[in-house]
């Protein structure tokens, strides 16, 4: 994952954004912020997001809608998402979130130590996953280079000096005359 990849924190409340940034600052990762689902989607689609901390309930586009959209787009479908909610555990929300492949659903107020542990694990695992994907693509191209036929067929090489070379017919000789000479 490129060094400018960041963790995107999305919440419509400025105080929550500040608290989450303060909780994650000791990790040393680059952090980004968004205050709406629309803004979050724009940043995610621009790339360089390695993890998303996303509030569930926001005006306009909700956190679940952001995740639904991300899972349909190839470039964003594997970005880990931690959903944040201040409205308590809800069976319907939990089912929908984990059905969309959300990594975790965290209740506010957030325990900073637990959040740092989850973020470190998910962010580092995603970085390793992307590094493995790059290595697989590189190895596939190396294999392709060695197994695909060249654009131009290889020119035949010179025969081995010990190769039996048939005698050539003298100029003007026909097949019948050669048979006569052998007898």
PDB file of C-alpha atoms in Angstrom:
ATOM      1  CA  UNK A   1       0.000   0.000   0.000  1.00  0.00           C
ATOM      2  CA  UNK A   2       1.468   3.365  -0.858  1.00  0.00           C
ATOM      3  CA  UNK A   3       2.808   5.435   2.036  1.00  0.00           C
ATOM      4  CA  UNK A   4       0.165   8.111   1.427  1.00  0.00           C
ATOM      5  CA  UNK A   5      -2.667   5.656   2.080  1.00  0.00           C
ATOM      6  CA  UNK A   6      -4.720   6.845   4.999  1.00  0.00           C
ATOM      7  CA  UNK A   7      -7.435   5.925   7.414  1.00  0.00           C
ATOM      8  CA  UNK A   8     -10.598   7.856   6.610  1.00  0.00           C
ATOM      9  CA  UNK A   9     -12.751   8.849   9.597  1.00  0.00           C
ATOM     10  CA  UNK A  10     -16.340   9.777   8.708  1.00  0.00           C
ATOM     11  CA  UNK A  11     -18.801  11.380  11.104  1.00  0.00           C
ATOM     12  CA  UNK A  12     -21.188  14.323  10.880  1.00  0.00           C
ATOM     13  CA  UNK A  13     -20.186  15.610  14.341  1.00  0.00           C
ATOM     14  CA  UNK A  14     -16.951  17.582  14.598  1.00  0.00           C
ATOM     15  CA  UNK A  15     -16.372  16.588  18.242  1.00  0.00           C
ATOM     16  CA  UNK A  16     -16.566  12.886  17.333  1.00  0.00           C
ATOM     17  CA  UNK A  17     -14.092  13.369  14.479  1.00  0.00           C
ATOM     18  CA  UNK A  18     -11.694  15.084  16.862  1.00  0.00           C
ATOM     19  CA  UNK A  19     -12.061  12.322  19.504  1.00  0.00           C
ATOM     20  CA  UNK A  20     -11.429   9.563  16.935  1.00  0.00           C
ATOM     21  CA  UNK A  21      -8.406  11.377  15.485  1.00  0.00           C
ATOM     22  CA  UNK A  22      -7.006  11.794  19.009  1.00  0.00           C
ATOM     23  CA  UNK A  23      -7.561   8.106  19.767  1.00  0.00           C
ATOM     24  CA  UNK A  24      -5.790   6.992  16.561  1.00  0.00           C
ATOM     25  CA  UNK A  25      -2.953   9.544  16.515  1.00  0.00           C
ATOM     26  CA  UNK A  26      -0.579   7.335  18.598  1.00  0.00           C
ATOM     27  CA  UNK A  27      -0.588   4.747  15.789  1.00  0.00           C
ATOM     28  CA  UNK A  28       1.232   7.160  13.493  1.00  0.00           C
ATOM     29  CA  UNK A  29      -0.935   6.455  10.462  1.00  0.00           C
ATOM     30  CA  UNK A  30      -2.036   9.228   8.142  1.00  0.00           C
ATOM     31  CA  UNK A  31      -5.631  10.193   8.925  1.00  0.00           C
ATOM     32  CA  UNK A  32      -8.266  11.804   6.740  1.00  0.00           C
ATOM     33  CA  UNK A  33     -11.709  13.052   7.607  1.00  0.00           C
ATOM     34  CA  UNK A  34     -15.108  13.473   6.009  1.00  0.00           C
ATOM     35  CA  UNK A  35     -18.320  14.870   7.455  1.00  0.00           C
ATOM     36  CA  UNK A  36     -20.847  13.139   5.170  1.00  0.00           C
ATOM     37  CA  UNK A  37     -21.426   9.909   3.279  1.00  0.00           C
ATOM     38  CA  UNK A  38     -21.137  11.726  -0.058  1.00  0.00           C
ATOM     39  CA  UNK A  39     -17.785  13.225   0.871  1.00  0.00           C
ATOM     40  CA  UNK A  40     -16.571   9.844   2.128  1.00  0.00           C
ATOM     41  CA  UNK A  41     -17.503   8.133  -1.158  1.00  0.00           C
ATOM     42  CA  UNK A  42     -15.677  10.786  -3.166  1.00  0.00           C
ATOM     43  CA  UNK A  43     -12.517  10.332  -1.124  1.00  0.00           C
ATOM     44  CA  UNK A  44     -12.695   6.534  -1.239  1.00  0.00           C
ATOM     45  CA  UNK A  45     -13.181   6.556  -5.011  1.00  0.00           C
ATOM     46  CA  UNK A  46     -10.174   8.863  -5.450  1.00  0.00           C
ATOM     47  CA  UNK A  47      -8.110   6.108  -3.843  1.00  0.00           C
ATOM     48  CA  UNK A  48      -5.477   6.052  -1.132  1.00  0.00           C
ATOM     49  CA  UNK A  49      -7.882   4.905   1.613  1.00  0.00           C
ATOM     50  CA  UNK A  50      -6.749   1.797   3.456  1.00  0.00           C
ATOM     51  CA  UNK A  51      -9.414   1.703   6.167  1.00  0.00           C
ATOM     52  CA  UNK A  52     -12.715   3.448   6.794  1.00  0.00           C
ATOM     53  CA  UNK A  53     -14.176   4.351  10.204  1.00  0.00           C
ATOM     54  CA  UNK A  54     -17.729   5.226   9.335  1.00  0.00           C
ATOM     55  CA  UNK A  55     -20.654   6.558  11.344  1.00  0.00           C
ATOM     56  CA  UNK A  56     -23.852   4.637  10.606  1.00  0.00           C
ATOM     57  CA  UNK A  57     -26.406   7.426  10.929  1.00  0.00           C
ATOM     58  CA  UNK A  58     -25.619  10.625   9.066  1.00  0.00           C
ATOM     59  CA  UNK A  59     -27.853  13.048   7.184  1.00  0.00           C
ATOM     60  CA  UNK A  60     -28.032  12.301   3.475  1.00  0.00           C
ATOM     61  CA  UNK A  61     -26.109   9.162   2.619  1.00  0.00           C
ATOM     62  CA  UNK A  62     -25.905   6.805   5.605  1.00  0.00           C
ATOM     63  CA  UNK A  63     -22.915   4.690   6.541  1.00  0.00           C
ATOM     64  CA  UNK A  64     -24.621   1.508   5.328  1.00  0.00           C
ATOM     65  CA  UNK A  65     -25.342   3.113   1.950  1.00  0.00           C
ATOM     66  CA  UNK A  66     -21.662   4.047   1.643  1.00  0.00           C
ATOM     67  CA  UNK A  67     -20.667   0.444   2.334  1.00  0.00           C
ATOM     68  CA  UNK A  68     -23.254  -0.927  -0.119  1.00  0.00           C
ATOM     69  CA  UNK A  69     -21.839   1.281  -2.865  1.00  0.00           C
ATOM     70  CA  UNK A  70     -18.226   0.411  -1.993  1.00  0.00           C
ATOM     71  CA  UNK A  71     -18.908  -3.324  -2.192  1.00  0.00           C
ATOM     72  CA  UNK A  72     -20.222  -2.960  -5.770  1.00  0.00           C
ATOM     73  CA  UNK A  73     -17.079  -1.175  -7.028  1.00  0.00           C
ATOM     74  CA  UNK A  74     -14.065  -3.392  -7.665  1.00  0.00           C
ATOM     75  CA  UNK A  75     -11.463  -0.862  -6.526  1.00  0.00           C
ATOM     76  CA  UNK A  76     -13.164  -0.339  -3.131  1.00  0.00           C
ATOM     77  CA  UNK A  77     -14.805  -3.664  -2.307  1.00  0.00           C
ATOM     78  CA  UNK A  78     -11.922  -4.956  -0.163  1.00  0.00           C
ATOM     79  CA  UNK A  79     -11.315  -1.830   1.920  1.00  0.00           C
ATOM     80  CA  UNK A  80     -11.995  -2.756   5.552  1.00  0.00           C
ATOM     81  CA  UNK A  81     -14.785  -0.805   7.244  1.00  0.00           C
ATOM     82  CA  UNK A  82     -15.479  -0.286  10.937  1.00  0.00           C
ATOM     83  CA  UNK A  83     -18.991   1.063  11.467  1.00  0.00           C
ATOM     84  CA  UNK A  84     -19.602   3.342  14.441  1.00  0.00           C
ATOM     85  CA  UNK A  85     -22.978   3.850  16.085  1.00  0.00           C
ATOM     86  CA  UNK A  86     -24.169   5.783  19.092  1.00  0.00           C
ATOM     87  CA  UNK A  87     -27.638   4.230  19.115  1.00  0.00           C
ATOM     88  CA  UNK A  88     -26.790   0.912  20.768  1.00  0.00           C
ATOM     89  CA  UNK A  89     -26.827  -2.623  19.461  1.00  0.00           C
ATOM     90  CA  UNK A  90     -29.555  -3.258  16.905  1.00  0.00           C
ATOM     91  CA  UNK A  91     -30.083  -6.735  15.484  1.00  0.00           C
ATOM     92  CA  UNK A  92     -31.235  -5.416  12.106  1.00  0.00           C
ATOM     93  CA  UNK A  93     -28.220  -3.072  11.815  1.00  0.00           C
ATOM     94  CA  UNK A  94     -25.809  -5.797  12.902  1.00  0.00           C
ATOM     95  CA  UNK A  95     -27.236  -8.250  10.362  1.00  0.00           C
ATOM     96  CA  UNK A  96     -27.088  -5.708   7.530  1.00  0.00           C
ATOM     97  CA  UNK A  97     -23.576  -4.544   8.442  1.00  0.00           C
ATOM     98  CA  UNK A  98     -22.003  -7.973   8.651  1.00  0.00           C
ATOM     99  CA  UNK A  99     -23.940  -9.067   5.578  1.00  0.00           C
ATOM    100  CA  UNK A 100     -22.110  -6.307   3.684  1.00  0.00           C
ATOM    101  CA  UNK A 101     -18.739  -7.541   4.936  1.00  0.00           C
ATOM    102  CA  UNK A 102     -18.128  -4.845   7.526  1.00  0.00           C
ATOM    103  CA  UNK A 103     -15.140  -5.788   9.689  1.00  0.00           C
ATOM    104  CA  UNK A 104     -16.660  -4.567  12.947  1.00  0.00           C
ATOM    105  CA  UNK A 105     -19.507  -2.587  14.468  1.00  0.00           C
ATOM    106  CA  UNK A 106     -18.346  -0.410  17.368  1.00  0.00           C
ATOM    107  CA  UNK A 107     -20.579   1.381  19.861  1.00  0.00           C
ATOM    108  CA  UNK A 108     -19.932   5.003  20.859  1.00  0.00           C
ATOM    109  CA  UNK A 109     -18.417   6.177  23.086  1.00  0.00           C
ATOM    110  CA  UNK A 110     -15.408   4.283  21.758  1.00  0.00           C
ATOM    111  CA  UNK A 111     -12.743   2.712  23.945  1.00  0.00           C
ATOM    112  CA  UNK A 112      -9.549   4.241  22.441  1.00  0.00           C
ATOM    113  CA  UNK A 113      -7.320   1.270  23.301  1.00  0.00           C
ATOM    114  CA  UNK A 114      -9.702  -1.267  21.750  1.00  0.00           C
ATOM    115  CA  UNK A 115     -10.190   0.920  18.678  1.00  0.00           C
ATOM    116  CA  UNK A 116      -6.416   1.297  18.151  1.00  0.00           C
ATOM    117  CA  UNK A 117      -5.998  -2.469  18.404  1.00  0.00           C
ATOM    118  CA  UNK A 118      -8.721  -3.151  15.824  1.00  0.00           C
ATOM    119  CA  UNK A 119      -7.525  -0.411  13.477  1.00  0.00           C
ATOM    120  CA  UNK A 120      -3.889  -1.539  13.613  1.00  0.00           C
ATOM    121  CA  UNK A 121      -4.847  -5.137  12.856  1.00  0.00           C
ATOM    122  CA  UNK A 122      -7.263  -4.333  10.004  1.00  0.00           C
ATOM    123  CA  UNK A 123      -5.081  -1.653   8.396  1.00  0.00           C
ATOM    124  CA  UNK A 124      -1.943  -3.799   8.480  1.00  0.00           C
ATOM    125  CA  UNK A 125      -3.826  -6.867   7.209  1.00  0.00           C
ATOM    126  CA  UNK A 126      -5.203  -4.817   4.302  1.00  0.00           C
ATOM    127  CA  UNK A 127      -1.707  -3.535   3.468  1.00  0.00           C
ATOM    128  CA  UNK A 128      -0.356  -7.113   3.440  1.00  0.00           C
ATOM    129  CA  UNK A 129      -3.277  -8.226   1.260  1.00  0.00           C
ATOM    130  CA  UNK A 130      -2.545  -5.485  -1.298  1.00  0.00           C
ATOM    131  CA  UNK A 131       1.178  -6.305  -1.265  1.00  0.00           C
ATOM    132  CA  UNK A 132       0.367  -9.967  -1.979  1.00  0.00           C
ATOM    133  CA  UNK A 133      -1.947  -8.971  -4.833  1.00  0.00           C
ATOM    134  CA  UNK A 134       0.828  -6.855  -6.373  1.00  0.00           C
ATOM    135  CA  UNK A 135       3.280  -9.750  -6.053  1.00  0.00           C
ATOM    136  CA  UNK A 136       0.830 -12.192  -7.662  1.00  0.00           C
ATOM    137  CA  UNK A 137       0.313  -9.783 -10.606  1.00  0.00           C
ATOM    138  CA  UNK A 138       4.082  -9.398 -10.986  1.00  0.00           C
ATOM    139  CA  UNK A 139       4.659 -13.160 -10.920  1.00  0.00           C
ATOM    140  CA  UNK A 140       1.855 -13.753 -13.418  1.00  0.00           C
ATOM    141  CA  UNK A 141       3.440 -11.289 -15.835  1.00  0.00           C
ATOM    142  CA  UNK A 142       6.817 -13.025 -15.452  1.00  0.00           C
ATOM    143  CA  UNK A 143       5.210 -16.408 -16.149  1.00  0.00           C
ATOM    144  CA  UNK A 144       3.334 -14.939 -19.116  1.00  0.00           C
ATOM    145  CA  UNK A 145       6.571 -13.574 -20.572  1.00  0.00           C
ATOM    146  CA  UNK A 146       8.174 -17.014 -20.375  1.00  0.00           C
ATOM    147  CA  UNK A 147       5.261 -19.105 -21.624  1.00  0.00           C
ATOM    148  CA  UNK A 148       3.578 -17.067 -24.349  1.00  0.00           C
ATOM    149  CA  UNK A 149       4.917 -17.519 -27.866  1.00  0.00           C
ATOM    150  CA  UNK A 150       7.021 -14.658 -29.093  1.00  0.00           C
ATOM    151  CA  UNK A 151       5.475 -12.148 -31.488  1.00  0.00           C
ATOM    152  CA  UNK A 152       7.886 -13.319 -34.190  1.00  0.00           C
ATOM    153  CA  UNK A 153       8.550 -17.031 -34.584  1.00  0.00           C
ATOM    154  CA  UNK A 154      12.136 -17.936 -33.784  1.00  0.00           C
ATOM    155  CA  UNK A 155      14.436 -18.239 -36.785  1.00  0.00           C
ATOM    156  CA  UNK A 156      15.705 -21.741 -37.349  1.00  0.00           C
ATOM    157  CA  UNK A 157      19.224 -22.182 -36.087  1.00  0.00           C
ATOM    158  CA  UNK A 158      22.082 -23.752 -37.993  1.00  0.00           C
ATOM    159  CA  UNK A 159      22.062 -27.550 -38.082  1.00  0.00           C
ATOM    160  CA  UNK A 160      24.403 -29.413 -35.836  1.00  0.00           C
ATOM    161  CA  UNK A 161      27.687 -30.201 -37.628  1.00  0.00           C
ATOM    162  CA  UNK A 162      27.092 -33.936 -37.187  1.00  0.00           C
ATOM    163  CA  UNK A 163      23.649 -33.809 -38.771  1.00  0.00           C
ATOM    164  CA  UNK A 164      23.245 -35.986 -41.844  1.00  0.00           C
ATOM    165  CA  UNK A 165      22.797 -33.769 -44.838  1.00  0.00           C
ATOM    166  CA  UNK A 166      21.307 -35.427 -47.929  1.00  0.00           C
ATOM    167  CA  UNK A 167      23.445 -35.148 -50.989  1.00  0.00           C
ATOM    168  CA  UNK A 168      22.266 -32.552 -53.423  1.00  0.00           C
ATOM    169  CA  UNK A 169      21.341 -33.386 -56.992  1.00  0.00           C
ATOM    170  CA  UNK A 170      23.600 -32.077 -59.682  1.00  0.00           C
ATOM    171  CA  UNK A 171      22.094 -29.226 -61.639  1.00  0.00           C
ATOM    172  CA  UNK A 172      19.764 -30.430 -64.354  1.00  0.00           C
ATOM    173  CA  UNK A 173      19.529 -33.958 -62.909  1.00  0.00           C
ATOM    174  CA  UNK A 174      16.116 -35.548 -62.617  1.00  0.00           C
ATOM    175  CA  UNK A 175      14.942 -38.172 -60.213  1.00  0.00           C
ATOM    176  CA  UNK A 176      15.226 -40.914 -62.826  1.00  0.00           C
ATOM    177  CA  UNK A 177      18.828 -40.066 -63.674  1.00  0.00           C
ATOM    178  CA  UNK A 178      19.784 -40.207 -60.011  1.00  0.00           C
ATOM    179  CA  UNK A 179      18.332 -43.705 -59.711  1.00  0.00           C
ATOM    180  CA  UNK A 180      20.381 -44.746 -62.729  1.00  0.00           C
ATOM    181  CA  UNK A 181      23.557 -43.467 -61.095  1.00  0.00           C
ATOM    182  CA  UNK A 182      22.980 -45.506 -57.948  1.00  0.00           C
ATOM    183  CA  UNK A 183      22.705 -48.807 -59.777  1.00  0.00           C
TER     184      UNK A 183
END
